[in-house]
mmCIF file of C-alpha atoms in Angstrom:
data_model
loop_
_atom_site.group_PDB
_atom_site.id
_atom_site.type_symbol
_atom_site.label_atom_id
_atom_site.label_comp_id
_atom_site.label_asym_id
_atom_site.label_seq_id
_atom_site.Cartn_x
_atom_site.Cartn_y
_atom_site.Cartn_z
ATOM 1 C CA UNK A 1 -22.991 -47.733 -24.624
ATOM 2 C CA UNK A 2 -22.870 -48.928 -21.030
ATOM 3 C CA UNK A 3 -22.474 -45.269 -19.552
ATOM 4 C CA UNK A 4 -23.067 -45.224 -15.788
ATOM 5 C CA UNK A 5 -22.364 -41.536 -15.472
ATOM 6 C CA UNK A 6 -21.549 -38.285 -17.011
ATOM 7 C CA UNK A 7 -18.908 -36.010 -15.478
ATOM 8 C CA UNK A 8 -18.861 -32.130 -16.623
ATOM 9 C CA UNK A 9 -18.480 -30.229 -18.655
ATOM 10 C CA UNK A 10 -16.993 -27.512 -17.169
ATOM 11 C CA UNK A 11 -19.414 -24.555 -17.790
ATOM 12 C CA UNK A 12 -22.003 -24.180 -16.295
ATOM 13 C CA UNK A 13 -23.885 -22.741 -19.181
ATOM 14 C CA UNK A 14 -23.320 -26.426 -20.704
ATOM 15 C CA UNK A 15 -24.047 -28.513 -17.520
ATOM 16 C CA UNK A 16 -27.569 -27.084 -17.384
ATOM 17 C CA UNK A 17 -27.925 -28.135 -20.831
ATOM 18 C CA UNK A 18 -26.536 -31.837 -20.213
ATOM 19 C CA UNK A 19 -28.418 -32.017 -17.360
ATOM 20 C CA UNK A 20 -31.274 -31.924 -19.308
ATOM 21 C CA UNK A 21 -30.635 -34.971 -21.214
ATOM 22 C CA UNK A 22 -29.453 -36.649 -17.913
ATOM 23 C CA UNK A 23 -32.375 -36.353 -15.812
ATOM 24 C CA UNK A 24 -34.724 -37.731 -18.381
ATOM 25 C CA UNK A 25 -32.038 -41.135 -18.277
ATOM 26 C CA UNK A 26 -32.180 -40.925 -14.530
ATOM 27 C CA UNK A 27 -28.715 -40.702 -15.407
ATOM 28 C CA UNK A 28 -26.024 -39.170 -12.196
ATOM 29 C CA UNK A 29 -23.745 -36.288 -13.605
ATOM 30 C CA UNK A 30 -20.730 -34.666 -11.726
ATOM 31 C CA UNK A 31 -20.374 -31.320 -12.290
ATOM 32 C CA UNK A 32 -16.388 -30.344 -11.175
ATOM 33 C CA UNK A 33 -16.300 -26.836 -12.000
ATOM 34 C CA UNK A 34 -19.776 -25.146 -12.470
ATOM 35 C CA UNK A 35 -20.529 -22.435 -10.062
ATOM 36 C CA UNK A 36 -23.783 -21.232 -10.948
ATOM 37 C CA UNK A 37 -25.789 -19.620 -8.385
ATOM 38 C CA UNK A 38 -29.260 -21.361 -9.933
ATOM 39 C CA UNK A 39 -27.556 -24.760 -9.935
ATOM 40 C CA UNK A 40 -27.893 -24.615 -6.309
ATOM 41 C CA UNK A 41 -31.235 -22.971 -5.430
ATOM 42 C CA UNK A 42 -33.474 -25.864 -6.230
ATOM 43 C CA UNK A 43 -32.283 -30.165 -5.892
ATOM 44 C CA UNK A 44 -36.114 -30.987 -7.728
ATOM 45 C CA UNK A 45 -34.707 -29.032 -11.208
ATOM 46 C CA UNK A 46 -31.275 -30.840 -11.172
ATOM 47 C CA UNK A 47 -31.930 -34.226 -9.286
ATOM 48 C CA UNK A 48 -28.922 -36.025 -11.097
ATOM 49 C CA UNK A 49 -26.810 -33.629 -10.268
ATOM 50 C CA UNK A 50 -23.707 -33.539 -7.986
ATOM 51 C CA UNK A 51 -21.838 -30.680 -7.689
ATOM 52 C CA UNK A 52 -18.533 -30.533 -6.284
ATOM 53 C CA UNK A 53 -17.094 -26.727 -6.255
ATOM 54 C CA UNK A 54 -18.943 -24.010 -4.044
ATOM 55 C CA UNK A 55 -21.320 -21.706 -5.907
ATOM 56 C CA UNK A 56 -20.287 -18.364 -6.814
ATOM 57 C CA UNK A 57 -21.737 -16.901 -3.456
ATOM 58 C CA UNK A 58 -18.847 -18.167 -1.939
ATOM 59 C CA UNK A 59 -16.373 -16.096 -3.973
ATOM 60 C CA UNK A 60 -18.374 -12.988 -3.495
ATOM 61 C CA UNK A 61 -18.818 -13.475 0.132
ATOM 62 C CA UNK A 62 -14.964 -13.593 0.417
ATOM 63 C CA UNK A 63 -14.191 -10.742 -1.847
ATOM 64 C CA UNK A 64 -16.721 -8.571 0.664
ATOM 65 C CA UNK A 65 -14.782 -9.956 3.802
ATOM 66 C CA UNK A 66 -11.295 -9.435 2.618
ATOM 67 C CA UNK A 67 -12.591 -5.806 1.632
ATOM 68 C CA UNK A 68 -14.202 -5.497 5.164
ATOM 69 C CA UNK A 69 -11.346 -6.882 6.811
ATOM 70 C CA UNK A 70 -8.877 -3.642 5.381
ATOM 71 C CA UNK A 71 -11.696 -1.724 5.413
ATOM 72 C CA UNK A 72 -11.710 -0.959 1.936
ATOM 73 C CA UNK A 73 -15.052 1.084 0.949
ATOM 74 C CA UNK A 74 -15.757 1.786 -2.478
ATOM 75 C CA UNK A 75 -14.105 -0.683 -5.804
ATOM 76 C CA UNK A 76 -14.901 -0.795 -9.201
ATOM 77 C CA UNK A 77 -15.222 -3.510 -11.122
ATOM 78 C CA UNK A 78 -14.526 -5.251 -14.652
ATOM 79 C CA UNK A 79 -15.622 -8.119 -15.844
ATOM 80 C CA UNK A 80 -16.441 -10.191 -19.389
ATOM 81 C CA UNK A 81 -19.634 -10.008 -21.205
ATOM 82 C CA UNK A 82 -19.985 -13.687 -20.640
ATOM 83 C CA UNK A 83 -21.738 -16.430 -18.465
ATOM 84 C CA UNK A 84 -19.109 -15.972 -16.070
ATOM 85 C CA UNK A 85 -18.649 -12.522 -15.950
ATOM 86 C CA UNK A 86 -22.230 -11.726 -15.631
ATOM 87 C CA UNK A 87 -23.100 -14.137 -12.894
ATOM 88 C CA UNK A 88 -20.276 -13.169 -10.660
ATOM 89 C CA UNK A 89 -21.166 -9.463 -11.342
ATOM 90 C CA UNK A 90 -24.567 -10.313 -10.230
ATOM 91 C CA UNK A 91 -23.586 -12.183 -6.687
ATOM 92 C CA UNK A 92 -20.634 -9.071 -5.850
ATOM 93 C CA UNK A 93 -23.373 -6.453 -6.952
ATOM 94 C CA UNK A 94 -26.306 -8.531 -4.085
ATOM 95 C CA UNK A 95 -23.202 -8.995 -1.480
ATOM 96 C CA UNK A 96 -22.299 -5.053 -1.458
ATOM 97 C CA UNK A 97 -25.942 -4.149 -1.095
ATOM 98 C CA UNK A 98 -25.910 -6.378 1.772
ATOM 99 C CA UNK A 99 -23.105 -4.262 3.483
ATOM 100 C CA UNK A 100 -23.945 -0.572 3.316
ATOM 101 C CA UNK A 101 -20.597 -0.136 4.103
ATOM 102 C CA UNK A 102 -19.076 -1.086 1.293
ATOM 103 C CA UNK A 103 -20.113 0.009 -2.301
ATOM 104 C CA UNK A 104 -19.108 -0.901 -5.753
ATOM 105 C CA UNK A 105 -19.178 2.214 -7.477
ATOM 106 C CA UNK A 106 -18.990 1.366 -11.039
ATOM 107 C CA UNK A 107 -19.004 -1.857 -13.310
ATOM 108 C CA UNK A 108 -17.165 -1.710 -16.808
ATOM 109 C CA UNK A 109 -17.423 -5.266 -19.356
ATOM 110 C CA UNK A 110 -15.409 -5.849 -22.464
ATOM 111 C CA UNK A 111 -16.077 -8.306 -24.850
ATOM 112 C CA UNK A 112 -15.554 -11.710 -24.121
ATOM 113 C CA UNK A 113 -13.872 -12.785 -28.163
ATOM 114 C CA UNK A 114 -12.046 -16.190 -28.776
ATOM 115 C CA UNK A 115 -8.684 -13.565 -29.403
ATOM 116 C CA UNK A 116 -7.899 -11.395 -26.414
ATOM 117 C CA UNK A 117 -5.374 -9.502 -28.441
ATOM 118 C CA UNK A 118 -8.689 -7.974 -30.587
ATOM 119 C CA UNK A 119 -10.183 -6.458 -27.350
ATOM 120 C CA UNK A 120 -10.345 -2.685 -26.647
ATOM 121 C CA UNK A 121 -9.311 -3.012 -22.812
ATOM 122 C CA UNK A 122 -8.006 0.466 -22.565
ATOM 123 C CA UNK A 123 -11.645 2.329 -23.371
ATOM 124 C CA UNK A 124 -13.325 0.287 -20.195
ATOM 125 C CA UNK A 125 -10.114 0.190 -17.768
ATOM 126 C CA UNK A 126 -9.818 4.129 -18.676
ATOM 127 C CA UNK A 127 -13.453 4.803 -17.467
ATOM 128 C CA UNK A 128 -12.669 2.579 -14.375
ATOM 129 C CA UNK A 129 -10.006 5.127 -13.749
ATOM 130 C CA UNK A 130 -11.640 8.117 -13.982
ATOM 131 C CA UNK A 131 -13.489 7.249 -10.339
ATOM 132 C CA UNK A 132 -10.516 7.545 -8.965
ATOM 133 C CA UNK A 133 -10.926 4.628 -6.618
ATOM 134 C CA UNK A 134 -7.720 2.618 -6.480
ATOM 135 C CA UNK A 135 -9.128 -1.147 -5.745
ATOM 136 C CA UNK A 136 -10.328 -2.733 -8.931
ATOM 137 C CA UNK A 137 -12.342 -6.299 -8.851
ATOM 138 C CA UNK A 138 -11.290 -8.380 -12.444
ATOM 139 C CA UNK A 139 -13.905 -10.920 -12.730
ATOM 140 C CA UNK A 140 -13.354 -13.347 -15.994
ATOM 141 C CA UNK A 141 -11.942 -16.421 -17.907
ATOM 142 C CA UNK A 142 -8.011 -16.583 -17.069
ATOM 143 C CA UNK A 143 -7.324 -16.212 -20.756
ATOM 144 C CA UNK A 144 -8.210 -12.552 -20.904
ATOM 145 C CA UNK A 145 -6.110 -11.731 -17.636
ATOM 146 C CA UNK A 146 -2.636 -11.731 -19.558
ATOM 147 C CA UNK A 147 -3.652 -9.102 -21.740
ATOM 148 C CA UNK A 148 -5.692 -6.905 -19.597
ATOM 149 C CA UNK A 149 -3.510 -6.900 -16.997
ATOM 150 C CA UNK A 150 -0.861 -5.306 -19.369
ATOM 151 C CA UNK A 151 -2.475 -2.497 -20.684
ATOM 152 C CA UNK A 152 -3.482 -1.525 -16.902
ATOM 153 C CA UNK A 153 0.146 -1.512 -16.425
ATOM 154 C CA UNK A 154 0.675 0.748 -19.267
ATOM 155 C CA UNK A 155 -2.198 3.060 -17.810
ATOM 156 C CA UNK A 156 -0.320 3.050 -14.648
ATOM 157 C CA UNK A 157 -3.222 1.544 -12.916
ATOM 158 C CA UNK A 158 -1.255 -1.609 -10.835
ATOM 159 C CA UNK A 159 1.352 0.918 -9.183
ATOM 160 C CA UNK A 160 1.787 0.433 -5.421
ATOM 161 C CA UNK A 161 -1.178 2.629 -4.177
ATOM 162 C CA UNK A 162 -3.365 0.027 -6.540
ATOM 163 C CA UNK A 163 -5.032 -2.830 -5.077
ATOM 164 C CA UNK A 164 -6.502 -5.674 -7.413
ATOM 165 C CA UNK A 165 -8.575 -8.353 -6.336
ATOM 166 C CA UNK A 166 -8.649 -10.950 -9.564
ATOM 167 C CA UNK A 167 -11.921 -13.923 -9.325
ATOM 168 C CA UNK A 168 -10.822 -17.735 -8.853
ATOM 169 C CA UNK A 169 -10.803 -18.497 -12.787
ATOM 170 C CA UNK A 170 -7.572 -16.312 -13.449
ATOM 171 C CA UNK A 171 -6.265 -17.517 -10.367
ATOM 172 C CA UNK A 172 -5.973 -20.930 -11.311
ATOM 173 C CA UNK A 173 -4.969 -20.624 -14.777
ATOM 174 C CA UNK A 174 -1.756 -22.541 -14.791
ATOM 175 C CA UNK A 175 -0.202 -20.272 -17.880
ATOM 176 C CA UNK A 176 -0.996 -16.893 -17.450
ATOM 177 C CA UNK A 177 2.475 -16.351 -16.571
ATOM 178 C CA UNK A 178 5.675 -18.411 -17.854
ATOM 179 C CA UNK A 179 7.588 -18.555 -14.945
ATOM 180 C CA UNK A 180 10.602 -20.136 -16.386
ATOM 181 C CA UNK A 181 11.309 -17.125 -18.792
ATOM 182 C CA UNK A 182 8.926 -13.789 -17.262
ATOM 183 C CA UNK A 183 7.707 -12.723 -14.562
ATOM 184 C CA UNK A 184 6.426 -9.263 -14.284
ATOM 185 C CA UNK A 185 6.598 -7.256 -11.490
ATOM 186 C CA UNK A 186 3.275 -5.403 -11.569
ATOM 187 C CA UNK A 187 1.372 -8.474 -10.850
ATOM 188 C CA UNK A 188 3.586 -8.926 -7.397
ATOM 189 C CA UNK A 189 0.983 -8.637 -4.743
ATOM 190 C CA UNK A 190 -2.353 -9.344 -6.794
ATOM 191 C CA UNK A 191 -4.797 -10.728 -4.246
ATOM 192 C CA UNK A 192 -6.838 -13.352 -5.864
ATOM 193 C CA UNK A 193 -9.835 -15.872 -4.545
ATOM 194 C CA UNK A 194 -8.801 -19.559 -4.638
ATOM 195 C CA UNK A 195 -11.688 -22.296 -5.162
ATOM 196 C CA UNK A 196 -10.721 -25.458 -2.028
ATOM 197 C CA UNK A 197 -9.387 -28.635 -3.713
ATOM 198 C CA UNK A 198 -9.040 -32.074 -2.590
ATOM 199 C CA UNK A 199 -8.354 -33.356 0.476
ATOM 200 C CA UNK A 200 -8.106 -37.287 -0.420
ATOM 201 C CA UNK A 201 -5.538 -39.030 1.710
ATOM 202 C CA UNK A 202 -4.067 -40.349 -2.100
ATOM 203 C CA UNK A 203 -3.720 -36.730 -3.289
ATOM 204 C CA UNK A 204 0.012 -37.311 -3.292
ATOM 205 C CA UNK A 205 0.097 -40.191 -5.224
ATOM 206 C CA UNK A 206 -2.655 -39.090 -7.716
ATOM 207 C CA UNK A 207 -0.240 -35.809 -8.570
ATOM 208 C CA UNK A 208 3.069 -38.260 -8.835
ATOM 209 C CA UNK A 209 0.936 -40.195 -11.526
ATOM 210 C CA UNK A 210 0.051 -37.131 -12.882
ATOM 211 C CA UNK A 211 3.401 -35.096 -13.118
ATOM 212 C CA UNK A 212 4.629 -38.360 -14.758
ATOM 213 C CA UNK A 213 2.559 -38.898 -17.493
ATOM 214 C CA UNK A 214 3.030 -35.350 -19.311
ATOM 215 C CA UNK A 215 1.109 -32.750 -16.410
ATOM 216 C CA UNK A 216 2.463 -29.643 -15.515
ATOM 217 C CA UNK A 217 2.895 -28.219 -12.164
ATOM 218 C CA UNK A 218 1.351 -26.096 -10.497
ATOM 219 C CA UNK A 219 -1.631 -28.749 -11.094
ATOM 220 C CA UNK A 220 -4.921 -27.116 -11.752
ATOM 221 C CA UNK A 221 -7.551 -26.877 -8.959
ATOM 222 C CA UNK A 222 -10.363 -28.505 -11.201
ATOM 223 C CA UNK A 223 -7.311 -31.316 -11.767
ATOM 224 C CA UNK A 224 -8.432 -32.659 -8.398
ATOM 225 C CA UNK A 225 -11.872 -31.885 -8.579
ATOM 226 C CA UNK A 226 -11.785 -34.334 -11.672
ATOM 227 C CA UNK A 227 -10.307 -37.129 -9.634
ATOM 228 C CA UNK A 228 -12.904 -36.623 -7.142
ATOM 229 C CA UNK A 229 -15.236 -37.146 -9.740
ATOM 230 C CA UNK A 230 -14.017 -40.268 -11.080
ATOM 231 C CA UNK A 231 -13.369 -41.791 -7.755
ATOM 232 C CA UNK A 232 -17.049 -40.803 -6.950
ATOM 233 C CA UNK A 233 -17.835 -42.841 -9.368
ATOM 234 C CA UNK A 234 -15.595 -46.329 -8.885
ATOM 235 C CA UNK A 235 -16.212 -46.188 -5.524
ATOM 236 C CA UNK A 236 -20.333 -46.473 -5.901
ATOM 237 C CA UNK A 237 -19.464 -48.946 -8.413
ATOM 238 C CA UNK A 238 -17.557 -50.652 -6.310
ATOM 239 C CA UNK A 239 -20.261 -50.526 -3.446
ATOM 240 C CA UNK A 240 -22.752 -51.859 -5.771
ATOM 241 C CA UNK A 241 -21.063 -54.885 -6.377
ATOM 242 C CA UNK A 242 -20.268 -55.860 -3.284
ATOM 243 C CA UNK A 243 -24.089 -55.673 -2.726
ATOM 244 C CA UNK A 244 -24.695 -57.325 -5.592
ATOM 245 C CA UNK A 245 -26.786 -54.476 -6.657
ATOM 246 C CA UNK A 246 -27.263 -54.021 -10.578
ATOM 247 C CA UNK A 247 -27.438 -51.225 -12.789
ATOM 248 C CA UNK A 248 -31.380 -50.767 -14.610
ATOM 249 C CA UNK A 249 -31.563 -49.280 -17.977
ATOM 250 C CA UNK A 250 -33.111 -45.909 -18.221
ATOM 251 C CA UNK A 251 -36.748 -46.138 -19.697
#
């Protein structure tokens, strides 16, 4: 089919799979989003593989400085029962034993369903409560922030003497929130961890194109990373054929 390269998926679940298939072709693939730890440990069991957002030692790392920096103790923490949840559960959990001064004093999960509106959030947050401690980490997919976030407002959890520290996948979901018609107060001052984006000199342009052709704004983090990707790609292209270099098939 003439395919020079594969770029994705998102998850990074479904990279390792792809990867798979795209090691035995010899066969580059870009992965824009996947944060992983294990997707970083070892180049020989993913030499195809490009990755171009930080793994998720990087978000835990600056969850434990922001905490050190306000010297902030103990936090709980609640996160999905997925890929996601689990992994960045795992990294936080490493990070506070590596800083006996700060300690995560209980973890609570909810399902992670297709339908947030069909999860129980108010038996876990309720638990999460109980300890008392008033800075809560929410680790998961954007879509379940909406939801959860509501029924800790109803459980008066996200008052002013609440802190909440929300993981870089709700903070990049464009539509947790319709600006245009609400806007609730409780989630004024959530602190949240924001994965880097591009810093291409046609960044500007790329957006313009963007915006016009049917995107929204804010545009998405991974938006960028995407663009990266492709341009990745028609720029060793490119090189190629000025060096009159061609393309083998894989074996």
């Amino acid at each position: 089919q003439g395919v020079v390269a594969i770029i994705g998926p998102a998850r990074s679940n479904v990279v390792k799979a792809v990867n798979y298939i795209c090691s035995g072709l010899n066969l580059p693939q870009i992965a824009f989003a996947a944060s992983d730890h294990s997707l970083f440990l070892s180049y020989q069991q993913y030499p195809s593989l490009l990755r171009l957002s930080s793994s998720g030692d990087s978000q835990s790392d600056a969850i434990m400085a922001v905490m050190e920096y306000f010297k902030w103790n103990k936090a709980v923490m609640i996160t999905s029962s997925d890929d996601y949840g689990s992994m960045t559960l795992q990294r936080l959990q490493h990070a506070s034993f590596d800083r006996s001064t700060i300690d995560i004093v209980k973890t609570e999960s909810f399902p992670a369903l297709d339908d947030p509106s069909l999860i129980d959030f108010t038996r876990p947050l309720s638990s999460l409560r109980a300890t008392q401690v008033r800075l809560v980490i929410l680790n998961c997919p954007g879509k379940y922030a909406r939801q959860l976030l509501y029924v800790a407002h109803r459980l008066r959890m996200l008052s002013k003497d609440w802190v909440w520290i929300v993981s870089d996948a709700i903070a990049i979901q464009m539509n947790l929130f319709d600006i245009a018609t609400e806007q609730p107060d409780y989630i004024v001052g959530l602190l949240s961890v924001v994965p880097s984006s591009t810093r291409a000199k046609n960044r500007g342009s790329f957006e313009a194109r963007f915006l016009a052709n049917g995107g929204q704004k804010p545009v998405n983090v991974y938006a960028y990373k995407v663009y990266d990707a492709v341009w990745t790609v028609a720029k060793a292209l490119h090189n190629m054929k000025v060096n009159n270099e061609t393309l083998a098939a894989p074996n």
